[in-house]
Amino acid sequence: MRHMRLVFLLCSFFIASTASAQMPFSDGQRVDIRFEYVNGFIVVPVVLNGIFQLNFIFDTGAEHTILAQRAITDLLQVNYQRRFTLLGADMTTEIYAYLAPSISMKVGPMLVRNRPILVLEEDYLRFSDYIGMEVQGILGADFFRRYVVRINYQRQVITLIPPGGFEPPKGFTSFSVDIERSKPYIEAKTVFKTGGEKTLRFLLDTGAALPLLIDVSSGPALEMPEQVVPSNLGHGLGGFLVGYKGRVKELRLPPFAFREVVTSFQDRSGLPNRDSLLVDQRNGIIGNLVLSRFTLIIDYIREEVYLSPNRHYNDEFEYDRSGLLLVASGPTLNEFYIYSVVDDSPAGEAGFKPGDRIIRINWMPAAFLTLEGINRRLRKREGKRIRIVVKRDGKRLRKVFELRKLI
């Protein structure tokens, strides 16, 4: 079997795709797909081959659709066509995937047959641990790029509109975007803490549970602010992407502007295969924690984006005030473990360690909570006292700390 080496970053891959779609509407009609918005991700229900009810992330930053759990297509007795060798998020670890042809997918009332998808040999993504609900894959742009896509974050509805039936909506501001490999890119002005202002090119990425990411190695005079904390920036193939969290002074998409935006800073200058990584020539990502402040419309055919602010437009950009990064585990994802601890943070000073299992938080048994619910508690006001019981090496430890601003 022929091996191919591909670069895989932020859930993108490059294969030829052909598919036929059976749609329950004609020009001028539209279809609504309901979703759940969980921990900064858009999660849609997908029925695979009319049998398996699954959850996929709706991802404008992914070119193609990915199934993370091979056991599902094995049960369907899929005849895989090709095995790929991919590179993980650290750009050094080799991982593997297969091309599965002729897959049927039903998303809401929309049915697509004979679609090739990429199936990971193992669940390298482990989205369920990071999101706190069962997620089996990514719904990429190959599914929706032929339509005008409207995402209403407040109503939690995605509407797919045939291009012939779309008219520019009233009450929206339009922006020109570049659609490259089915992914939308937009230019926005970014004002840094040092006072410098740059016009940067960002990917509009609904698969990113963050406000903003900037690759400081992607252009001259791009620097991290002085006040940053080491952080895992997001989850990619093979693990978390590492970097720093800080803030930019302002992000501008005139007439819209956001101040003190929590920003992930990444430096990829020392990575192998850097030239392949930057084939899309972007400076960063605008993710869901900015996009969810709007009703968002992406017109892939005409290369236009429309934005209309919703009631969350003026919300402050919150960030964890504990120094803990948690993951979910167990059959029902209600067991919570500490993945990492930031040094010189309230949690670090209290003596928490990676691998500690959270048993109780503020007198509430952890099993009664969700990962999203615990994370919300760790973003509360400065000075809020947090009491946590953890289990380590068979022993229960009680720890108390006060939340404080880290960035």
PDB file of C-alpha atoms in Angstrom, residues 2 6 11 28 56-57 66 71 107 125 148 160 176 182 193 237 260 280 288 292 302 313 330 355 390 392 399 405:
ATOM      1  CA  ARG A   2       1.357   3.348  -1.022  1.00  0.00           C
ATOM      2  CA  LEU A   6       1.153  14.884   4.581  1.00  0.00           C
ATOM      3  CA  CYS A  11      -7.445  19.463  11.392  1.00  0.00           C
ATOM      4  CA  GLY A  28     -34.663  29.571  -3.077  1.00  0.00           C
ATOM      5  CA  PHE A  56     -19.229  16.046  14.640  1.00  0.00           C
ATOM      6  CA  ILE A  57     -17.653  19.482  15.048  1.00  0.00           C
ATOM      7  CA  ILE A  66     -12.738  13.375   9.347  1.00  0.00           C
ATOM      8  CA  ALA A  71     -14.061   1.116  14.908  1.00  0.00           C
ATOM      9  CA  VAL A 107     -26.947  16.037   8.811  1.00  0.00           C
ATOM     10  CA  LEU A 125      -8.016  13.911  18.347  1.00  0.00           C
ATOM     11  CA  VAL A 148     -24.267  30.075   1.733  1.00  0.00           C
ATOM     12  CA  LEU A 160     -27.602  26.169   4.429  1.00  0.00           C
ATOM     13  CA  SER A 176     -14.691  40.561   1.333  1.00  0.00           C
ATOM     14  CA  SER A 182     -12.573  25.989   0.827  1.00  0.00           C
ATOM     15  CA  LYS A 193       0.067  46.083  23.810  1.00  0.00           C
ATOM     16  CA  LEU A 237      -3.753  15.537  16.091  1.00  0.00           C
ATOM     17  CA  GLU A 260      -8.441  43.329  25.548  1.00  0.00           C
ATOM     18  CA  ASP A 280      -2.088  29.175   3.422  1.00  0.00           C
ATOM     19  CA  ASN A 288     -15.644  30.883  17.927  1.00  0.00           C
ATOM     20  CA  SER A 292     -20.148  33.700  18.465  1.00  0.00           C
ATOM     21  CA  ARG A 302     -19.161  35.109  -3.962  1.00  0.00           C
ATOM     22  CA  TYR A 313     -21.158  41.426  21.326  1.00  0.00           C
ATOM     23  CA  GLY A 330     -14.928   7.825  32.110  1.00  0.00           C
ATOM     24  CA  GLY A 355      -3.018  13.484  37.010  1.00  0.00           C
ATOM     25  CA  VAL A 390      -8.634  15.734  44.562  1.00  0.00           C
ATOM     26  CA  ARG A 392      -3.878  11.348  44.202  1.00  0.00           C
ATOM     27  CA  LYS A 399      -6.959  22.373  48.711  1.00  0.00           C
ATOM     28  CA  LYS A 405      -6.172  37.449  36.956  1.00  0.00           C
TER      29      LYS A 405
END
